[in-house]
Short mmCIF file of C-alpha atoms in Angstrom, two decimals:
data_model
loop_
_atom_site.label_atom_id
_atom_site.label_comp_id
_atom_site.label_asym_id
_atom_site.label_seq_id
_atom_site.Cartn_x
_atom_site.Cartn_y
_atom_site.Cartn_z
CA MET A 1 1.07 36.98 47.31
CA LYS A 2 1.67 39.29 44.36
CA LEU A 3 0.13 36.70 42.04
CA ALA A 4 -3.00 36.65 44.22
CA LEU A 5 -3.22 40.46 44.08
CA ASP A 6 -2.88 40.43 40.28
CA ALA A 7 -5.47 37.67 39.98
CA VAL A 8 -7.96 39.68 42.08
CA LEU A 9 -7.30 42.80 39.98
CA VAL A 10 -7.77 40.98 36.67
CA ALA A 11 -10.91 39.20 37.90
CA THR A 12 -12.41 42.52 39.10
CA LEU A 13 -11.53 44.13 35.79
CA LEU A 14 -13.26 41.37 33.82
CA VAL A 15 -16.36 41.44 36.05
CA LEU A 16 -16.64 45.25 35.71
CA ALA A 17 -16.18 45.01 31.93
CA LEU A 18 -18.92 42.38 31.66
CA PHE A 19 -21.15 44.42 33.98
CA SER A 20 -20.89 47.59 31.91
CA LEU A 21 -21.57 45.60 28.73
CA ALA A 22 -24.52 43.67 30.15
CA ALA A 23 -26.17 46.42 32.25
CA ARG A 24 -29.65 47.22 30.95
CA GLN A 25 -29.57 50.93 31.83
CA ALA A 26 -27.12 53.21 30.07
CA ARG A 27 -26.46 54.97 33.39
CA ALA A 28 -25.45 51.74 35.11
CA SER A 29 -23.18 50.98 32.16
CA ALA A 30 -21.48 54.35 32.49
CA ILE A 31 -20.98 53.91 36.24
CA GLY A 32 -19.58 50.42 35.68
CA PHE A 33 -17.22 51.84 33.07
CA MET A 34 -15.95 54.46 35.55
CA GLY A 35 -15.22 51.68 38.05
CA PHE A 36 -13.47 49.77 35.27
CA GLY A 37 -11.23 52.78 34.60
CA LEU A 38 -10.29 53.04 38.27
CA VAL A 39 -9.31 49.36 38.52
CA LEU A 40 -7.47 49.68 35.20
CA ALA A 41 -5.42 52.50 36.74
CA LEU A 42 -4.41 50.11 39.56
CA VAL A 43 -3.42 47.52 36.94
CA TRP A 44 -1.20 50.09 35.21
CA VAL A 45 0.48 50.78 38.57
CA ARG A 46 1.13 47.04 38.99
CA LEU A 47 2.66 47.00 35.48
CA GLY A 48 4.97 49.86 36.49
CA ALA A 49 3.37 52.36 34.09
CA VAL A 50 2.59 55.04 36.66
CA ASP A 51 2.30 57.80 34.03
CA VAL A 52 -0.41 55.84 32.24
CA ALA A 53 -2.13 55.06 35.55
CA LEU A 54 -2.30 58.74 36.51
CA THR A 55 -3.70 59.66 33.11
CA GLU A 56 -6.22 56.83 33.23
CA ALA A 57 -7.44 57.87 36.69
CA ALA A 58 -7.65 61.59 35.85
CA VAL A 59 -8.96 61.51 32.30
CA GLY A 60 -11.13 58.46 33.10
CA ALA A 61 -12.99 60.42 35.78
CA LEU A 62 -13.63 63.23 33.31
CA THR A 63 -14.82 60.96 30.48
CA GLY A 64 -17.00 59.16 33.03
CA LEU A 65 -18.66 62.49 33.79
CA LEU A 66 -19.17 63.09 30.05
CA LEU A 67 -20.67 59.62 29.61
CA LEU A 68 -23.01 60.13 32.58
CA GLY A 69 -24.14 63.45 31.09
CA ALA A 70 -24.67 61.81 27.71
CA THR A 71 -26.80 59.01 29.19
CA SER A 72 -29.21 61.55 30.65
CA LEU A 73 -29.60 63.17 27.22
CA ALA A 74 -29.65 60.11 24.99
CA THR A 75 -32.95 58.44 24.18
CA PRO A 76 -32.84 54.65 24.33
CA ALA A 77 -32.02 53.46 20.83
CA ALA A 78 -33.79 50.60 19.13
CA GLN A 79 -32.02 47.26 19.50
CA PRO A 80 -29.71 46.80 16.52
CA SER A 81 -30.52 43.87 14.24
CA ARG A 82 -29.20 40.41 15.06
CA PRO A 83 -26.75 40.08 12.12
CA LEU A 84 -25.26 43.47 12.96
CA ARG A 85 -24.75 42.48 16.60
CA LEU A 86 -23.17 39.17 15.56
CA ALA A 87 -20.86 40.98 13.14
CA LEU A 88 -19.85 43.43 15.89
CA ALA A 89 -19.22 40.59 18.34
CA GLY A 90 -17.10 38.82 15.71
CA LEU A 91 -15.08 41.98 15.04
CA CYS A 92 -14.46 42.61 18.76
CA ALA A 93 -13.46 38.97 19.30
CA LEU A 94 -11.06 39.23 16.36
CA VAL A 95 -9.37 42.36 17.74
CA ALA A 96 -9.16 40.97 21.30
CA GLY A 97 -7.94 37.60 20.04
CA GLY A 98 -5.32 39.24 17.83
CA LEU A 99 -4.01 41.34 20.72
CA ALA A 100 -3.96 38.31 23.03
CA PHE A 101 -2.05 36.32 20.39
CA LEU A 102 0.54 39.09 19.97
CA VAL A 103 1.06 39.45 23.72
CA LEU A 104 1.38 35.71 24.30
CA GLU A 105 3.61 35.13 21.26
CA ALA A 106 5.94 38.09 21.91
CA PRO A 107 9.59 37.01 21.72
CA ASP A 108 11.39 36.84 25.04
CA PRO A 109 12.94 39.34 25.79
CA ALA A 110 10.32 41.53 24.11
CA PRO A 111 11.69 44.07 21.61
CA SER A 112 12.11 47.36 23.46
CA LEU A 113 13.08 50.94 22.72
CA ALA A 114 13.45 51.66 26.45
CA ALA A 115 17.25 51.85 26.35
CA ALA A 116 17.13 54.19 23.35
CA ALA A 117 14.61 56.40 25.16
CA VAL A 118 16.64 56.65 28.36
CA GLU A 119 20.06 57.23 26.78
CA PRO A 120 19.66 60.91 25.63
CA LEU A 121 17.78 62.00 28.79
CA ALA A 122 20.85 63.79 30.15
CA ALA A 123 21.11 65.95 27.01
CA LEU A 124 17.49 67.02 27.48
CA ASP A 125 18.00 67.56 31.22
CA LEU A 126 14.94 65.39 31.94
CA GLY A 127 14.53 62.49 34.35
CA ASN A 128 11.23 61.03 33.16
CA PRO A 129 11.55 59.12 29.86
CA VAL A 130 7.77 59.38 29.29
CA THR A 131 7.95 63.19 29.25
CA ALA A 132 10.95 62.97 26.91
CA VAL A 133 8.95 60.77 24.51
CA LEU A 134 5.94 63.10 24.64
CA LEU A 135 7.74 66.41 24.21
CA ALA A 136 11.07 65.66 22.54
CA TYR A 137 11.11 62.45 20.47
CA ARG A 138 7.43 62.37 19.53
CA ALA A 139 6.42 66.01 20.02
CA LEU A 140 4.39 65.90 16.80
CA ASP A 141 1.99 63.36 18.34
CA THR A 142 1.51 65.52 21.42
CA LEU A 143 0.91 68.62 19.28
CA LEU A 144 -1.73 66.81 17.21
CA GLU A 145 -3.31 65.42 20.41
CA THR A 146 -3.85 68.89 21.85
CA VAL A 147 -5.19 70.15 18.52
CA VAL A 148 -7.67 67.26 18.55
CA VAL A 149 -8.94 68.45 21.95
CA VAL A 150 -9.44 71.97 20.53
CA LEU A 151 -11.35 70.47 17.58
CA ALA A 152 -13.52 68.47 20.01
CA LEU A 153 -14.44 71.68 21.84
CA ILE A 154 -15.30 73.40 18.53
CA GLY A 155 -17.48 70.40 17.68
CA ILE A 156 -19.31 70.65 21.02
CA TRP A 157 -19.77 74.40 20.72
CA SER A 158 -21.25 74.00 17.26
CA LEU A 159 -24.13 72.02 18.78
CA ALA A 160 -25.61 75.24 20.19
CA PRO A 161 -28.27 77.16 18.23
CA ASP A 162 -26.93 80.25 16.41
CA ALA A 163 -28.47 82.69 18.88
CA ASP A 164 -26.93 81.04 21.97
CA TRP A 165 -23.50 79.90 21.03
CA ARG A 166 -21.68 82.86 22.54
CA GLY A 167 -23.65 82.58 25.79
CA ALA A 168 -22.60 80.91 29.00
CA PRO A 169 -23.17 77.14 29.19
CA MET A 170 -25.68 75.69 31.65
CA VAL A 171 -23.97 74.44 34.80
CA PRO A 172 -25.87 71.49 36.33
CA GLY A 173 -26.94 72.19 39.91
CA ALA A 174 -25.64 75.76 40.03
CA ASP A 175 -29.11 77.31 40.57
CA ALA A 176 -29.63 75.62 43.92
CA PRO A 177 -26.26 74.38 45.16
CA SER A 178 -26.37 72.49 48.42
CA PRO A 179 -24.39 73.86 51.38
CA PRO A 180 -22.05 70.82 51.63
CA LEU A 181 -21.06 71.26 47.97
CA ARG A 182 -20.32 74.94 48.58
CA LEU A 183 -18.13 73.96 51.52
CA LEU A 184 -16.22 71.45 49.39
CA ALA A 185 -15.83 74.03 46.61
CA ARG A 186 -14.23 76.41 49.12
CA LEU A 187 -11.93 73.89 50.81
CA LEU A 188 -10.74 71.63 48.01
CA PRO A 189 -9.56 73.93 45.16
CA PRO A 190 -6.49 75.31 47.00
CA VAL A 191 -5.35 71.76 47.77
CA GLY A 192 -6.19 70.57 44.27
CA LEU A 193 -4.29 73.41 42.61
CA VAL A 194 -1.16 72.77 44.70
CA VAL A 195 -1.31 69.07 43.83
CA ALA A 196 -1.80 69.94 40.14
CA VAL A 197 1.24 72.23 40.07
CA HIS A 198 3.23 69.53 41.89
CA ILE A 199 2.19 66.90 39.33
CA LEU A 200 3.08 69.26 36.48
CA TRP A 201 6.46 70.18 37.93
CA ILE A 202 7.65 66.69 38.85
CA GLY A 203 6.57 65.52 35.37
CA ALA A 204 10.12 66.32 34.21
CA ASP A 205 11.68 63.73 36.54
CA ALA A 206 8.90 61.46 37.81
CA PRO A 207 5.48 60.26 36.66
CA GLY A 208 3.18 63.22 36.09
CA GLY A 209 2.70 65.92 33.51
CA LYS A 210 0.39 68.33 31.80
CA PHE A 211 -2.63 66.14 31.06
CA GLN A 212 -2.99 64.90 34.64
CA ALA A 213 -2.43 68.38 36.07
CA ALA A 214 -4.85 69.96 33.59
CA THR A 215 -7.57 67.46 34.49
CA LEU A 216 -7.18 68.29 38.18
CA ILE A 217 -7.37 72.04 37.53
CA ALA A 218 -10.42 71.52 35.30
CA ALA A 219 -12.10 69.47 38.03
CA MET A 220 -11.45 72.19 40.61
CA GLY A 221 -12.89 74.82 38.25
CA LEU A 222 -15.97 72.72 37.59
CA LEU A 223 -16.46 72.23 41.32
CA VAL A 224 -16.46 76.00 41.88
CA LEU A 225 -18.92 76.53 39.00
CA MET A 226 -21.26 73.72 40.11
CA ALA A 227 -21.35 75.07 43.66
CA GLY A 228 -22.49 78.39 42.21
CA LEU A 229 -19.49 80.27 43.65
CA ALA A 230 -18.64 81.75 40.26
CA PRO A 231 -20.75 82.24 37.13
CA ALA A 232 -19.92 80.17 34.06
CA PRO A 233 -17.92 82.23 31.54
CA LYS A 234 -19.55 83.42 28.33
CA LEU A 235 -18.16 81.33 25.50
CA GLY A 236 -17.84 84.37 23.24
CA ASN A 237 -15.30 85.92 25.64
CA THR A 238 -12.12 86.72 23.69
CA ARG A 239 -9.83 86.15 26.67
CA LEU A 240 -11.32 82.70 27.25
CA ARG A 241 -10.79 81.78 23.60
CA ALA A 242 -7.21 83.08 23.73
CA LEU A 243 -6.59 80.79 26.72
CA VAL A 244 -8.02 77.85 24.79
CA VAL A 245 -5.77 78.21 21.75
CA GLY A 246 -2.77 79.78 23.53
CA GLY A 247 -1.03 76.52 24.50
CA PRO A 248 -1.29 74.73 21.15
CA ALA A 249 -0.42 77.99 19.33
CA LEU A 250 2.75 78.46 21.42
CA PHE A 251 3.69 74.82 20.87
CA LEU A 252 3.24 75.27 17.11
CA ALA A 253 5.15 78.57 17.06
CA LEU A 254 8.13 77.09 18.96
CA GLY A 255 7.97 74.06 16.67
CA LEU A 256 8.19 76.34 13.62
CA LEU A 257 11.10 78.21 15.23
CA GLY A 258 12.86 74.84 15.16
CA PHE A 259 13.21 75.33 11.38
CA LEU A 260 15.47 78.32 12.07
CA VAL A 261 17.70 77.12 14.91
CA PRO A 262 18.39 73.38 14.86
CA GLY A 263 16.94 73.12 11.35
CA SER A 264 13.80 71.00 11.54
CA PHE A 265 10.19 71.19 12.71
CA LEU A 266 9.66 70.62 16.47
CA ALA A 267 13.40 70.31 17.11
CA TRP A 268 14.54 72.19 20.21
CA PRO A 269 17.75 74.26 20.18
CA GLU A 270 20.83 72.66 21.71
CA GLY A 271 21.05 73.26 25.48
CA LEU A 272 17.66 74.98 25.61
CA ALA A 273 15.55 71.82 25.42
CA LYS A 274 14.59 71.84 29.10
CA PRO A 275 13.37 75.48 29.32
CA VAL A 276 11.45 75.12 26.04
CA ILE A 277 9.80 71.91 27.26
CA VAL A 278 8.87 73.49 30.61
CA LEU A 279 7.41 76.53 28.82
CA ILE A 280 5.32 74.32 26.55
CA GLU A 281 4.17 72.13 29.45
CA VAL A 282 2.97 75.15 31.44
CA ALA A 283 1.23 76.77 28.47
CA LEU A 284 -0.41 73.48 27.44
CA THR A 285 -1.56 72.79 31.01
CA THR A 286 -3.39 76.13 31.12
CA SER A 287 -5.04 75.58 27.75
CA LEU A 288 -5.93 71.96 28.45
CA ALA A 289 -7.44 72.78 31.85
CA VAL A 290 -9.73 75.38 30.26
CA LEU A 291 -10.46 73.07 27.32
CA LEU A 292 -11.39 70.08 29.46
CA ALA A 293 -13.63 72.13 31.75
CA LEU A 294 -15.38 73.71 28.75
CA ILE A 295 -15.88 70.30 27.12
CA VAL A 296 -17.67 69.09 30.26
CA LEU A 297 -19.77 72.27 30.47
CA GLY A 298 -21.01 71.81 26.90
CA PRO A 299 -22.40 74.27 24.37
CA GLY A 300 -23.77 77.72 25.10
CA ALA A 301 -27.24 77.63 26.58
CA ARG A 302 -30.51 79.46 26.06
CA ARG A 303 -30.55 81.20 29.44
CA PRO A 304 -27.20 82.92 29.97
CA ARG A 305 -26.92 83.48 33.73
CA ALA A 306 -25.56 86.73 35.06
CA MET B 1 12.09 48.15 65.97
CA SER B 2 11.12 47.13 62.45
CA ALA B 3 9.43 43.97 63.76
CA LEU B 4 7.38 46.16 66.10
CA ALA B 5 6.46 48.45 63.19
CA ASP B 6 5.46 45.44 61.09
CA LEU B 7 3.27 44.14 63.89
CA PHE B 8 1.62 47.57 64.27
CA THR B 9 1.03 47.80 60.50
CA GLY B 10 -0.47 44.32 60.38
CA ALA B 11 -2.82 44.99 63.29
CA MET B 12 -3.97 48.37 61.95
CA VAL B 13 -4.53 47.15 58.39
CA VAL B 14 -6.50 44.12 59.61
CA ALA B 15 -8.61 46.39 61.83
CA GLY B 16 -9.14 48.75 58.88
CA LEU B 17 -10.16 45.88 56.62
CA PHE B 18 -12.67 44.77 59.25
CA PHE B 19 -14.40 48.17 59.00
CA PHE B 20 -14.39 47.96 55.22
CA LEU B 21 -15.96 44.49 55.46
CA ALA B 22 -18.59 45.75 57.92
CA GLY B 23 -19.34 48.74 55.69
CA THR B 24 -19.71 46.54 52.63
CA ALA B 25 -22.01 44.17 54.52
CA GLY B 26 -24.10 47.17 55.59
CA LEU B 27 -24.19 48.47 52.00
CA LEU B 28 -25.52 45.12 50.81
CA ARG B 29 -27.87 44.30 53.69
CA PHE B 30 -29.41 47.54 55.01
CA PRO B 31 -32.94 48.27 53.78
CA ASP B 32 -32.91 51.93 52.65
CA THR B 33 -30.55 54.50 51.12
CA LEU B 34 -29.88 56.47 54.28
CA SER B 35 -28.92 53.46 56.41
CA ARG B 36 -26.75 52.08 53.61
CA LEU B 37 -25.02 55.44 53.34
CA HIS B 38 -24.56 55.55 57.11
CA ALA B 39 -22.85 52.14 57.07
CA LEU B 40 -20.69 52.98 54.08
CA THR B 41 -19.38 56.43 55.04
CA LYS B 42 -18.65 55.59 58.66
CA ALA B 43 -16.90 52.35 57.80
CA ASP B 44 -14.88 53.74 54.92
CA THR B 45 -13.71 56.76 56.85
CA LEU B 46 -12.58 54.77 59.88
CA GLY B 47 -11.30 51.83 57.81
CA LEU B 48 -9.19 54.02 55.55
CA GLY B 49 -7.92 55.95 58.58
CA LEU B 50 -6.71 52.77 60.27
CA ILE B 51 -5.06 51.49 57.08
CA VAL B 52 -3.30 54.84 56.58
CA LEU B 53 -2.17 54.79 60.21
CA GLY B 54 -0.77 51.30 59.70
CA LEU B 55 0.99 52.25 56.47
CA MET B 56 2.49 55.40 58.00
CA ALA B 57 4.64 53.11 60.16
CA GLN B 58 6.15 51.70 56.93
CA ALA B 59 6.74 55.08 55.25
CA PRO B 60 10.39 55.72 54.33
CA GLY B 61 10.37 59.21 55.86
CA PRO B 62 8.25 61.84 57.58
CA LEU B 63 7.35 63.45 54.23
CA ALA B 64 5.92 60.20 52.85
CA ALA B 65 4.02 59.65 56.12
CA LEU B 66 2.55 63.16 55.85
CA LYS B 67 1.51 62.46 52.26
CA LEU B 68 -0.40 59.38 53.46
CA LEU B 69 -2.05 61.48 56.16
CA ALA B 70 -3.01 64.11 53.55
CA ILE B 71 -4.59 61.40 51.40
CA TRP B 72 -6.71 60.32 54.34
CA LEU B 73 -7.74 63.87 55.19
CA ILE B 74 -8.81 64.55 51.59
CA ALA B 75 -10.69 61.24 51.43
CA LEU B 76 -12.32 62.15 54.76
CA LEU B 77 -13.47 65.52 53.44
CA SER B 78 -14.75 64.29 50.09
CA GLY B 79 -16.32 61.17 51.63
CA ALA B 80 -18.22 63.13 54.26
CA ILE B 81 -19.45 65.67 51.72
CA ALA B 82 -20.35 63.08 49.08
CA GLY B 83 -22.33 61.29 51.81
CA GLN B 84 -24.21 64.50 52.60
CA LEU B 85 -24.91 65.16 48.91
CA ILE B 86 -26.26 61.65 48.29
CA ALA B 87 -28.35 61.82 51.47
CA ARG B 88 -29.88 65.14 50.39
CA ALA B 89 -30.61 63.76 46.92
CA ALA B 90 -32.26 60.71 48.50
CA ARG B 91 -34.30 62.87 50.90
CA ASP B 92 -35.55 65.07 48.07
CA GLY B 93 -36.66 61.99 46.17
CA ARG B 94 -33.99 62.20 43.51
CA GLY B 95 -32.18 59.02 44.58
#
């Protein structure tokens, strides 16, 4: 029974992957890719990686939106030359083949750091080993990840002409929002925010955490903006920019404090690991939510709306 | 008791799947956007509701059952509104 379920999932995944590669229109490709992400999230659940599944579902929906937006802007490119396409196909086949070989040839039992990751959980006062990896053992990776998101936003903002880049971004559909969308934008955000805080809070002990929560908050914010219930913020706003860099800056500052107390960068003081991690998670969630929403909204536009 | 619950779950999930099947058939076979949307939203809403009802009988506690119910209510809301939005886009010739 479970084998049949897995077989259906894998077959659907492969069909969706082929569809988004073979689709003639870029828009169809993007939609196929969003479906692929959703099925992939189910596969992660089947593999027991619920944290990854939640991230895939949340961030996948957001990147799908970005891809859809990009397809409406992009002009159809000329077909690349045949040798180039063959070389690309060869490269992709090599990577996929290499990964398949490694997975199939992995020694049994596979080498695992799981025991090492679970063992110090009590000292950190955490129940979810994934959160411990992200914010205690490998905090540097998480710090760099959030900085990368800030850099992405700076890159997007720099696409605006000089005169407009402090203005509010254009919100698609906000000039003439339809009544059903306005209804949804009034009903859903309270529910979405409660779920986001829940996901953030249980991240310490169960699957969940800042990225998933931040994506949900960003989506709720975008919904309100697209329904025209609130004007898009001006990108030059100092408070908005402080929100954007606040989380990463706090993370960095606490990391530097680690030099003083336990004696190394990004090391948390003995006994205070849990409060420090919670503080960072909350600050990063706020920053990431604003960042992700602003990335979707894009650069400042010519007609700043009041 | 648990055999009765299993029977209930089985019946509800099968009934729910039937509506999903009917909705999918409608999506593939109906001639225009509005009829396809009609088939899809009705079937998905009712189908998901029946499946959730069936699964609530298997929930370990009242809290888990309420979570399932909340999932259905949110799907109901977003499904109905997404249906309206697509229908309006189709009517205005943007579909």
